[in-house]
Tab-separated table of C-alpha atoms and ligand atoms in Angstrom:
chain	number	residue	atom	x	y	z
P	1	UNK	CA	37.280	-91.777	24.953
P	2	UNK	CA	37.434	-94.923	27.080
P	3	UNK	CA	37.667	-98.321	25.675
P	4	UNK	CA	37.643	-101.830	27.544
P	5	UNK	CA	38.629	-105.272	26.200
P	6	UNK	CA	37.068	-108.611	27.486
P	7	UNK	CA	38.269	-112.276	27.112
P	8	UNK	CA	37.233	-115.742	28.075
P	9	UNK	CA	39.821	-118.205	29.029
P	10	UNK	CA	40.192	-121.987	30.341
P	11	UNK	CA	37.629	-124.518	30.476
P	12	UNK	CA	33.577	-122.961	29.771
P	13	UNK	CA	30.942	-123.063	31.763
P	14	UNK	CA	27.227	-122.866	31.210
P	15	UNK	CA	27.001	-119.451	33.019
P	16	UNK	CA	30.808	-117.322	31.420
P	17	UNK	CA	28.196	-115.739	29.182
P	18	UNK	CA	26.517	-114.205	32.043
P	19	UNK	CA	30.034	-112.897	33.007
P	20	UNK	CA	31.127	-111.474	30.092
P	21	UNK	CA	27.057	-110.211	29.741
P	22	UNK	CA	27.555	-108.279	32.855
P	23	UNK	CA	30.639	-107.105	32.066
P	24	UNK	CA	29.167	-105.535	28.089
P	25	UNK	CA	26.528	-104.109	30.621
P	26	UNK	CA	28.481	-102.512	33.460
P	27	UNK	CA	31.216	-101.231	31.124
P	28	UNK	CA	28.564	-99.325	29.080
P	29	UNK	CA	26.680	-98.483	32.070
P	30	UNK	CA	30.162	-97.093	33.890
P	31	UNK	CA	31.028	-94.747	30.756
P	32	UNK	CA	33.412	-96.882	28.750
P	33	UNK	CA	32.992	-95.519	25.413
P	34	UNK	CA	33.836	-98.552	23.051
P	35	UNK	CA	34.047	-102.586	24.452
P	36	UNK	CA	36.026	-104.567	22.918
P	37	UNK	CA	36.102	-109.145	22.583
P	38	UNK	CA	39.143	-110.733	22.134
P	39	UNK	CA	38.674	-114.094	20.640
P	40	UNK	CA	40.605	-117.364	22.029
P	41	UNK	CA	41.818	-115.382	25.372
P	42	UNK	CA	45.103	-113.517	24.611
P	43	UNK	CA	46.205	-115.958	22.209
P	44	UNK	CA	43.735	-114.543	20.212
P	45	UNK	CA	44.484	-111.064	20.915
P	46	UNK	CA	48.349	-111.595	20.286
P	47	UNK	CA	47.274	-112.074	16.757
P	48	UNK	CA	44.814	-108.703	16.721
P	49	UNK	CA	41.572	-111.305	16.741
P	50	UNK	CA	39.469	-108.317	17.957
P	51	UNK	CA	35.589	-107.796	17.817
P	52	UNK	CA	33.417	-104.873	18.536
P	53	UNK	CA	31.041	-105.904	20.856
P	54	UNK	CA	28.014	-103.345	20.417
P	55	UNK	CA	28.008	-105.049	17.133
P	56	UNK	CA	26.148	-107.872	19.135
P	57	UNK	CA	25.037	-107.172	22.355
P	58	UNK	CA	23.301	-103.427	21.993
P	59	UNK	CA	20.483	-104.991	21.498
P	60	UNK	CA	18.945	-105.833	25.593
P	61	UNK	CA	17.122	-109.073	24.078
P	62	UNK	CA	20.507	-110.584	22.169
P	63	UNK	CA	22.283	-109.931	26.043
P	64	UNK	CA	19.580	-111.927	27.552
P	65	UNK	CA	19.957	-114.911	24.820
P	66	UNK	CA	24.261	-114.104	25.784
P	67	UNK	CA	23.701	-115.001	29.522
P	68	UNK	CA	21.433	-118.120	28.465
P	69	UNK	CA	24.072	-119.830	25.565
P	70	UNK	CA	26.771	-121.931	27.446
P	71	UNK	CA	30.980	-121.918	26.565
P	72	UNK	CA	32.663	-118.913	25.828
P	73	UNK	CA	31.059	-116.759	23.350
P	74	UNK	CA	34.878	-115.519	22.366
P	75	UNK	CA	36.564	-118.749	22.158
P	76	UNK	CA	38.864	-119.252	24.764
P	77	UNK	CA	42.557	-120.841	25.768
P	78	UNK	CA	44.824	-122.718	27.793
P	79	UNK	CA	48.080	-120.083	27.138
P	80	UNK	CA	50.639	-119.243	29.274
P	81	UNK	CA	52.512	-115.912	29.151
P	82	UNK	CA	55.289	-117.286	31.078
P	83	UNK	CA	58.014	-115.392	32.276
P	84	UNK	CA	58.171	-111.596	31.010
P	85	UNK	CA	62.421	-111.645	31.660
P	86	UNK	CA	62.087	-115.005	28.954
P	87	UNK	CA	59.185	-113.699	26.549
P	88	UNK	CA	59.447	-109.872	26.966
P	89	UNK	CA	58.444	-109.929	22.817
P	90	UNK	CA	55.448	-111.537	23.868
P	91	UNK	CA	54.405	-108.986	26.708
P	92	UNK	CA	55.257	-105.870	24.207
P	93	UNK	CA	53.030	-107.395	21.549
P	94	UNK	CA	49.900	-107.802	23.701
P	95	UNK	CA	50.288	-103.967	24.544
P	96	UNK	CA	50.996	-102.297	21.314
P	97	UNK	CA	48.247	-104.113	20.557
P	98	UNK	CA	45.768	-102.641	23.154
P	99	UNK	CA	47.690	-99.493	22.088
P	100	UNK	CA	46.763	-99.186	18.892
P	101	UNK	CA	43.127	-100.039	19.807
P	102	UNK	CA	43.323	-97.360	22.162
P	103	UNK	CA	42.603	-99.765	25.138
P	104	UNK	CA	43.039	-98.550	28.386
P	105	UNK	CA	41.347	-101.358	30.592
P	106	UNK	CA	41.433	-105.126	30.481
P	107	UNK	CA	39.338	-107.917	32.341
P	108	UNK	CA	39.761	-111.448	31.732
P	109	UNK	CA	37.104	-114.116	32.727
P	110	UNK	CA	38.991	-117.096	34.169
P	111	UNK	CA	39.811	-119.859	36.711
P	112	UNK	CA	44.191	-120.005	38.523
P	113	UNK	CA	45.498	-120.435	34.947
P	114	UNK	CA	43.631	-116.747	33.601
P	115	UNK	CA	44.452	-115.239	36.849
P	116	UNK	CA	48.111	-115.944	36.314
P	117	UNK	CA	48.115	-113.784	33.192
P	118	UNK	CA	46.073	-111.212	35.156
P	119	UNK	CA	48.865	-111.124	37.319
P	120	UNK	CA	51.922	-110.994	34.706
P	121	UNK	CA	50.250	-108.681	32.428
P	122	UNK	CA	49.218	-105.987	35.512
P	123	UNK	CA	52.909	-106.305	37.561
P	124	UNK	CA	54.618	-105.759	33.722
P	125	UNK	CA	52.235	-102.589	33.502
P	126	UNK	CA	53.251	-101.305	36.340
P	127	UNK	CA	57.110	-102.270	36.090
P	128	UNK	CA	56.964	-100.616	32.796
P	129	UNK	CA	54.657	-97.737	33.245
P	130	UNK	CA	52.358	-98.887	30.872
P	131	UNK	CA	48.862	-97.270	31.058
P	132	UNK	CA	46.891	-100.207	30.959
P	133	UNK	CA	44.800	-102.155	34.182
P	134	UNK	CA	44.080	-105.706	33.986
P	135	UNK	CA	41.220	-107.490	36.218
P	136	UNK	CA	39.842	-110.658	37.213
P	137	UNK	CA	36.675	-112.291	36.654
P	138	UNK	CA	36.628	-115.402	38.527
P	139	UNK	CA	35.020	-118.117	36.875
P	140	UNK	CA	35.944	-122.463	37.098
P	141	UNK	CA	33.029	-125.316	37.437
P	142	UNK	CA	35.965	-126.842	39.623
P	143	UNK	CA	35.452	-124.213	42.838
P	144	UNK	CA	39.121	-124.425	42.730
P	145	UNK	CA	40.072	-120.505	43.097
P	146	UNK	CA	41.085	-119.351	46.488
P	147	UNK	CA	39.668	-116.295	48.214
P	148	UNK	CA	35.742	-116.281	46.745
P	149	UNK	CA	33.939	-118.138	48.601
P	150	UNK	CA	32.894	-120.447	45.417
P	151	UNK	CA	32.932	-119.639	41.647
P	152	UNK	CA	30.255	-119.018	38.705
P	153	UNK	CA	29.882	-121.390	37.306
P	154	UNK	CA	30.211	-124.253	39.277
P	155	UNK	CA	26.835	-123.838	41.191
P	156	UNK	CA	25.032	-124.900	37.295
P	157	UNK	CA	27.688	-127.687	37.231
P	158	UNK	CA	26.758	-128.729	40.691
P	159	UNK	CA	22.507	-129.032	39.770
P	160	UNK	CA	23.746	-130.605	36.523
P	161	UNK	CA	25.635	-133.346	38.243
P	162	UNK	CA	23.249	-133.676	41.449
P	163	UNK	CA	19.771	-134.013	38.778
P	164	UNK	CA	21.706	-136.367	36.455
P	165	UNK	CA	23.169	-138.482	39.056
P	166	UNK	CA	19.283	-138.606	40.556
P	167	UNK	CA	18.002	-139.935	37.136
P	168	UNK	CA	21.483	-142.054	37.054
P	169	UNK	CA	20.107	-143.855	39.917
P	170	UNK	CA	16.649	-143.916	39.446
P	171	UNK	CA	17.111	-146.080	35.912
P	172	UNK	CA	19.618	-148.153	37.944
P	173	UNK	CA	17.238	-149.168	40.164
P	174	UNK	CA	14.614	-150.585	38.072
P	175	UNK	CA	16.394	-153.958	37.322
P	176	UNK	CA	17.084	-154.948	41.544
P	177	UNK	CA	18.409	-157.880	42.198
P	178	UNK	CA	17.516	-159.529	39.044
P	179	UNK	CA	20.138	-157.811	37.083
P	180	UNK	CA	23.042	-155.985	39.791
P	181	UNK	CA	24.470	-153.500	38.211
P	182	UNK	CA	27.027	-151.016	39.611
P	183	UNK	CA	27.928	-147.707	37.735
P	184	UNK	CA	30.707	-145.646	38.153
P	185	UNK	CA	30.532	-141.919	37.260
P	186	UNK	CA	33.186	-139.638	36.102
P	187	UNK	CA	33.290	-136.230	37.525
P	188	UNK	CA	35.784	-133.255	36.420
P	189	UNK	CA	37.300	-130.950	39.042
P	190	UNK	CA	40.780	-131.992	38.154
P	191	UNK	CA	42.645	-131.844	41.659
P	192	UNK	CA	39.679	-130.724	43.899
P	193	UNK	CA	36.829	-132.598	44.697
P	194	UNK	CA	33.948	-129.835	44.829
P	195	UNK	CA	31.968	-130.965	41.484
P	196	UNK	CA	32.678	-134.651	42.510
P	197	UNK	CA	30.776	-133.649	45.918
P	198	UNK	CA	27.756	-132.093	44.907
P	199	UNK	CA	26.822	-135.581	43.841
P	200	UNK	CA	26.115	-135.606	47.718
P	201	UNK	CA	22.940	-133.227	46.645
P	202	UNK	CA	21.277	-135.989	44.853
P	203	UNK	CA	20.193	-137.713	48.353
P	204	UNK	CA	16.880	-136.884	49.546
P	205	UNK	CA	13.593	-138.171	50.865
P	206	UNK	CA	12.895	-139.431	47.541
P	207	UNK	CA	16.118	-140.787	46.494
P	208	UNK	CA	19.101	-142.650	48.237
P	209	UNK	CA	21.203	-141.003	46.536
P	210	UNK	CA	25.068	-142.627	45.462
P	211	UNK	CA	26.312	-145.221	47.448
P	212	UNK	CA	29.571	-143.897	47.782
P	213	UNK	CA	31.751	-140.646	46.823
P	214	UNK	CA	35.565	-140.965	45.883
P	215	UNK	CA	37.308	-137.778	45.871
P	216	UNK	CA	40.818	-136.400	44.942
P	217	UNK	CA	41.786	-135.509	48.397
P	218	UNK	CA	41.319	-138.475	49.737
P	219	UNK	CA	44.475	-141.312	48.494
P	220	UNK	CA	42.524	-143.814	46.569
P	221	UNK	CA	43.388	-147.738	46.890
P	222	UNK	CA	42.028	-150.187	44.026
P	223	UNK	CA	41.584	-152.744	46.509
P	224	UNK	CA	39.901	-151.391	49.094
P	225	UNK	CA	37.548	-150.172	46.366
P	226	UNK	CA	37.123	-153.570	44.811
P	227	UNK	CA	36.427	-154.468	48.718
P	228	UNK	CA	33.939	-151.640	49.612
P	229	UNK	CA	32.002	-151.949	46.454
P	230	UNK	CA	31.683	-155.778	47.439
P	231	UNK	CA	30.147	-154.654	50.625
P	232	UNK	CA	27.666	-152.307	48.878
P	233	UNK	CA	26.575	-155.499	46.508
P	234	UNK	CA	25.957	-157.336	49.967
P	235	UNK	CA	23.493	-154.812	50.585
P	236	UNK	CA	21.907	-153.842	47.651
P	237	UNK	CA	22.200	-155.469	43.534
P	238	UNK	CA	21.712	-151.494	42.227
P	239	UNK	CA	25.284	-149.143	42.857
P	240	UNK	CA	25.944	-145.990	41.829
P	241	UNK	CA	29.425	-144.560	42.814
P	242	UNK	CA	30.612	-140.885	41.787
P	243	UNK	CA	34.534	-140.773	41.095
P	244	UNK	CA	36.374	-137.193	40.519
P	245	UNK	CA	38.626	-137.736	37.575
P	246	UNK	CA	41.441	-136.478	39.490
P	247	UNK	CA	41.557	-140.089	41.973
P	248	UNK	CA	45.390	-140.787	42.608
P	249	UNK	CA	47.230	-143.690	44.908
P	250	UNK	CA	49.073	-142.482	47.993
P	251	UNK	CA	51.934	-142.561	45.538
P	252	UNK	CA	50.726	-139.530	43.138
P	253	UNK	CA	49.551	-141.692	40.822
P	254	UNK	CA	46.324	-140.364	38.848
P	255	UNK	CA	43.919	-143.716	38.198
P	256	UNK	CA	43.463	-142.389	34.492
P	257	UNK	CA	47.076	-143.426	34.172
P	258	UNK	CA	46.345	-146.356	34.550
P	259	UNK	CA	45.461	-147.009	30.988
P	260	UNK	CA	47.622	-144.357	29.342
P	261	UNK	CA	50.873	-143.164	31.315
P	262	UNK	CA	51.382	-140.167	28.482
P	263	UNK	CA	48.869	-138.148	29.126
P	264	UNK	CA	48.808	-134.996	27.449
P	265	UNK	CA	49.831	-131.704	29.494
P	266	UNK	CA	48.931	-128.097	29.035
P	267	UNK	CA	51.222	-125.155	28.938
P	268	UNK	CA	50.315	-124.757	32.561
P	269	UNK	CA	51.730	-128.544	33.475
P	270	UNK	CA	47.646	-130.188	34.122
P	271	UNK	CA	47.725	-133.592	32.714
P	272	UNK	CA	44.713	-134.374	30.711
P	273	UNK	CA	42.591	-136.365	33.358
P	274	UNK	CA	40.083	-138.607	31.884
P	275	UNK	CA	39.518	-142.083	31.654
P	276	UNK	CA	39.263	-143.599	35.888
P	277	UNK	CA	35.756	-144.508	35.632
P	278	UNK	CA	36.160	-147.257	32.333
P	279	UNK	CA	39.504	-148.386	34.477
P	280	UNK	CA	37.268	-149.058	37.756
P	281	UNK	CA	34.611	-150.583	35.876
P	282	UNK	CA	36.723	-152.661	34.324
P	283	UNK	CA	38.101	-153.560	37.485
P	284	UNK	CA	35.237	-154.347	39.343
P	285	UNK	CA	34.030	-156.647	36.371
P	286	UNK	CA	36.905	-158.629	36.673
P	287	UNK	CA	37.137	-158.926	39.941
P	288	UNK	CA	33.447	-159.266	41.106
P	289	UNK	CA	31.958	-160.925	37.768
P	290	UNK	CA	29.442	-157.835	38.408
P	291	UNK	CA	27.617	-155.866	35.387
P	292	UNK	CA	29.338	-152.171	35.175
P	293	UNK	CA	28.860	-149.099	33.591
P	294	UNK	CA	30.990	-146.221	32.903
P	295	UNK	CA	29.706	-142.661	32.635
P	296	UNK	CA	32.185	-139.650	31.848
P	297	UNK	CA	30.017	-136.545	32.859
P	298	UNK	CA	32.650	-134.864	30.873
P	299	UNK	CA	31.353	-131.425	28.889
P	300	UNK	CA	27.843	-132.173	29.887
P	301	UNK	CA	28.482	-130.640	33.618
P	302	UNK	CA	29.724	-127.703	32.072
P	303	UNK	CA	27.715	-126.655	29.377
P	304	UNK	CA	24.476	-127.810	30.009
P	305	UNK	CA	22.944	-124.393	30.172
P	306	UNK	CA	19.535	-125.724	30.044
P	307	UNK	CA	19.705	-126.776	33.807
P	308	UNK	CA	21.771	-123.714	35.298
P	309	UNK	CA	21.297	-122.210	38.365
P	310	UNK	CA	19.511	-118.918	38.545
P	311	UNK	CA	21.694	-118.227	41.512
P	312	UNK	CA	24.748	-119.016	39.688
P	313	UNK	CA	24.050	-117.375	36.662
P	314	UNK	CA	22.899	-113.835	38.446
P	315	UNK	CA	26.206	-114.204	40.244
P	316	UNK	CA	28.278	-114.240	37.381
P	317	UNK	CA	26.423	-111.791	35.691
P	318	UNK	CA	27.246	-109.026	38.846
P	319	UNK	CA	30.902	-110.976	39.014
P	320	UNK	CA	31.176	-109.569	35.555
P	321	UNK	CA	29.124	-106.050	36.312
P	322	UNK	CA	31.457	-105.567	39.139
P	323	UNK	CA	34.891	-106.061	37.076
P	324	UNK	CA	33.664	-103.612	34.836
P	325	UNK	CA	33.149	-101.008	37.166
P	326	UNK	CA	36.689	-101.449	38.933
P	327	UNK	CA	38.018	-101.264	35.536
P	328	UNK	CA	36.797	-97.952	34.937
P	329	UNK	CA	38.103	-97.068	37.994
P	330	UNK	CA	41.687	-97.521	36.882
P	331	UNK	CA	42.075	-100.358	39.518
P	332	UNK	CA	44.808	-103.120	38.246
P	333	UNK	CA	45.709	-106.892	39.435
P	334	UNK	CA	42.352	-107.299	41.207
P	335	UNK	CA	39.496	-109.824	41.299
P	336	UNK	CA	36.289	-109.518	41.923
P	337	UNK	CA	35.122	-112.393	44.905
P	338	UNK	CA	32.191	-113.206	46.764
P	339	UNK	CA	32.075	-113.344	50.593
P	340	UNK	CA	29.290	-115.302	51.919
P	341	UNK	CA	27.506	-113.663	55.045
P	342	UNK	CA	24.819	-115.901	55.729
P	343	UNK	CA	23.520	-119.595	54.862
P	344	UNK	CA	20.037	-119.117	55.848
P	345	UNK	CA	19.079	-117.006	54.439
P	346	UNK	CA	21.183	-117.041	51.982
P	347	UNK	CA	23.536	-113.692	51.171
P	348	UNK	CA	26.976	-112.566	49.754
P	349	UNK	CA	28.727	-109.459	49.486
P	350	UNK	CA	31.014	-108.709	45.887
P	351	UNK	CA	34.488	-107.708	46.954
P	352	UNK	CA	37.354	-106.602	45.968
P	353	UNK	CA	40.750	-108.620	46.269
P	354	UNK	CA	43.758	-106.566	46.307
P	355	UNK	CA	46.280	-109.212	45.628
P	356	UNK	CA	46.076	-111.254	42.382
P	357	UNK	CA	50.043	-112.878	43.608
P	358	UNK	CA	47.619	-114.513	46.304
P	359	UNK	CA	44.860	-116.184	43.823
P	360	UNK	CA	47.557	-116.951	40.801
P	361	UNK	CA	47.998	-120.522	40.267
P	362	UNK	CA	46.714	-121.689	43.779
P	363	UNK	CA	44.126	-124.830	43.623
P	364	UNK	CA	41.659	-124.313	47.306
P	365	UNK	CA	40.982	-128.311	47.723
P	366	UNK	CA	37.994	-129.367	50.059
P	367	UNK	CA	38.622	-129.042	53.825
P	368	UNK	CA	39.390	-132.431	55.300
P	369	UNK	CA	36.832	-131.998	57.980
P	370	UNK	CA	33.959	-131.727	55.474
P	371	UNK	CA	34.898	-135.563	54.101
P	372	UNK	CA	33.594	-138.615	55.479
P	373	UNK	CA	36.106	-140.473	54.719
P	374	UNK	CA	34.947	-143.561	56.797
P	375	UNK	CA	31.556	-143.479	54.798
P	376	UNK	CA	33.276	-142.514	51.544
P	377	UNK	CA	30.467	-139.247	51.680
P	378	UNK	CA	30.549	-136.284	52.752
P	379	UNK	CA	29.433	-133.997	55.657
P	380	UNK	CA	26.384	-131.764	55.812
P	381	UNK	CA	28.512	-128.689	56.477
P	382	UNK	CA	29.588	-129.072	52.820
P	383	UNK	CA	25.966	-129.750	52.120
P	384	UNK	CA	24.671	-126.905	53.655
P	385	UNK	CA	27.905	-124.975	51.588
P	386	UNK	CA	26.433	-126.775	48.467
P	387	UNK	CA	22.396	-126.026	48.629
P	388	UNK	CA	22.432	-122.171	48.074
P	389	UNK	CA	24.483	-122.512	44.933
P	390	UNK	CA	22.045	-124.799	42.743
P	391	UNK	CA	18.831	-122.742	43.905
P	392	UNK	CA	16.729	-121.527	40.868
P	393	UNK	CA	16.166	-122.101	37.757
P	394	UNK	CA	16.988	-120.292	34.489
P	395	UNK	CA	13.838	-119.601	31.766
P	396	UNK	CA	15.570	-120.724	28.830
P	397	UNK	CA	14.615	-119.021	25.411
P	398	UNK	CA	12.962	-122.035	23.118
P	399	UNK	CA	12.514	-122.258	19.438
P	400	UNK	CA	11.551	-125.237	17.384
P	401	UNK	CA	11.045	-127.062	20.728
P	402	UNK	CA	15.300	-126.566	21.241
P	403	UNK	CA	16.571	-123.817	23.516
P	404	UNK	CA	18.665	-120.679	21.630
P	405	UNK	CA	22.138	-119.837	21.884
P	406	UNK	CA	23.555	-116.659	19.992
P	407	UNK	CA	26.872	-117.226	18.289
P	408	UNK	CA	29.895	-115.776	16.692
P	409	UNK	CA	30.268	-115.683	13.203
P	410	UNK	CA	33.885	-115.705	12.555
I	501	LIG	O1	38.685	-125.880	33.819
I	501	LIG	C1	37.911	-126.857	34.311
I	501	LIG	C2	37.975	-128.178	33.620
I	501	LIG	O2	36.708	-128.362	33.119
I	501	LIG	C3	38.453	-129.319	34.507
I	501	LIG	O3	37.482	-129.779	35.385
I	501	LIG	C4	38.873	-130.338	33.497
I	501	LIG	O4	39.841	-131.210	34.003
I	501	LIG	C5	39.465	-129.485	32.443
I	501	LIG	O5	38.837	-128.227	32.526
I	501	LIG	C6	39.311	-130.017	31.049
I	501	LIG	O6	39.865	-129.123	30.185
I	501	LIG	P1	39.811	-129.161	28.612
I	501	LIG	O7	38.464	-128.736	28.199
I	501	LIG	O8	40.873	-128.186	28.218
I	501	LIG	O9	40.097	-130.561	28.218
């Protein structure tokens, strides 16, 4: 008797489903015997918040309405383990817990923060000869994790954001000069710009696409903003800028902090970012006497399941498959990446990372070279990273006109 337990942890996306679908699937398919949910991420399973999952998913058409229903189906969490030396209590209650379930294997769906407690609950296995292995699923709209070459999840995020911002600009347009109008868009991706970028994808023959793209890498100056956008207005009465919520001054200051210095921080020390594209607007009004509007993409980009990417969504659905299958094979502190081979056409290969130390808590950030900064855009090699990702779309199951989601009932 072999039994596996699966969790969801940080921010959703509209494809973790298809993760934690492929990971029901392989696990079964591998020979684990019973496959366990653990609801909220280990917070949840620090206080026994179990759920049999053949209870749900047995059923091939109820998998199929999993990988199509955005956020995670288990809940998830922002929780830190912390130190094992300082919470040793903590790490002995998460494994007489998967003791007396009888759980040998463990694979968490996640982004840095998840891997971290990848990592501290595998090297406190092994330091304490517990019988358990832990994996990682790698999973972030930001595109933040090292290693993989991008993440599930972000590809959706990236079509979400690229079709929105196209019908952003399109109703911007219809006013011209007798009404100029310049919007600012809010993008998450905390301290990388990758979401904020694929705003780039919204440019083509028949669209201009945004006027300008401010990214977290790149130090961010109010004025020269206030002056560039003035330029743009010379040009053209219709704007439409894309801003990654993570902006910050060549002094570390975050633009969101503008308005509200206490921002709130999670247990792994990310402040809350939110708020930099009301500040600009308000800016520019001020300053220019111009008409603004403010749009926080906020959950949308990650949830909005009805635009994913068939690409994406496959991806996390083998991401998922794959975990599995190295669980069963006793593997521990690993994570399942994707190597790309070629652009055109476009192929990966799944892999195995040895190292979980190495992916832990480390943000990958854009590579300079692939910013314009002189055009405030970016470069086609991170266009040409970019197209694969959104290609496809996903058949979504409709009822009532509305598309279905299956849900816990807890
Ligand atoms: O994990 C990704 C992310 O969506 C970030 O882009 C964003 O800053 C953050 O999560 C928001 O987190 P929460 O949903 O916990 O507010």
């Amino acid at each position: 008797m072999k039994s596996l337990i699966v969790g969801q942890s940080g921010g959703p996306t509209s494809v973790i489903n298809g993760s934690l679908a492929g990971v029901y699937y392989g696990a079964k398919k591998s020979g684990f015997d019973k496959v366990y949910g653990m609801l909220n991420g280990i917070e949840g399973l620090l206080e026994d918040r179990i759920i049999d999952l053949d209870e749900y998913f047995l059923d091939a058409n109820q998998l199929e309405l999993l990988k199509r229903t955005p956020s995670s189906f288990l809940g998830s969490c922002r929780f830190k383990l912390g130190n094992f030396q300082e919470n040793e209590e903590v790490y002995e209650k998460v494994f007489h817990i998967l003791d007396k379930h009888q759980i040998d294997s463990m694979i968490y769906i996640g982004g840095n923060d998840s891997m971290d407690t990848v990592e501290s609950l595998s090297d406190y296995a092994e330091l304490k000869k517990k019988k358990q292995n832990f994996i990682g699923v790698p999973k972030t709209i930001d595109n933040d994790l090292p290693i993989t070459d991008h993440c599930p999840g972000f590809g959706s995020a990236c079509k979400y954001i690229a079709t929105t911002l196209r019908e952003v600009i399109r109703d911007n347009n219809c006013y011209g000069s007798t009404k100029p109008t310049v919007v600012v868009v809010e993008i998450m991706g905390r301290h990388a710009g990758w979401l904020t970028a694929s705003s780039a994808l919204a440019k083509d023959e028949s669209s201009d696409g945004v006027d300008a793209i401010y990214l977290p890498e790149i130090p961010f100056n109010i004025d020269t903003f206030v002056k560039e956008t003035e330029a743009l207005l010379k040009k053209k009465p219709s704007i439409v800028i894309a801003v990654s919520e993570g902006i910050k001054t060549e002094n570390n200051q975050f633009i969101c902090e503008l308005k509200d210095s206490n921002l709130i921080v999670d247990s792994f020390g990310h402040k809350e970012l939110a708020g930099c594209a009301e500040i600009l607007c308000k800016i520019l009004k001020e300053k220019l006497g111009v008409k603004t509007r403010a749009i926080t993409l906020s959950t949308l980009q990650r949830s909005a399941a009805h635009l994913a990417s068939k690409t994406d969504l496959e991806e996390a659905f083998q991401c998922g498959k794959k975990g599995a299958e190295l669980a069963y094979r006793g593997k521990t502190g690993k994570m399942i990446y994707m190597e790309r081979i070629s652009n055109k056409p476009y192929k990966i290969r799944y892999k195995v990372f040895d190292d979980i130390h190495k992916i832990a808590n480390i943000e990958k950030k854009i590579p300079l070279e692939w910013i314009d900064v002189d055009h405030n855009s970016v470069k086609t090699e991170l266009i040409d990273y970019l197209k694969p990702l959104i290609q496809g779309e996903v058949k979504q199951i409709y009822k009532n006109g509305l598309p279905q989601h299956i849900y816990l009932n807890k």
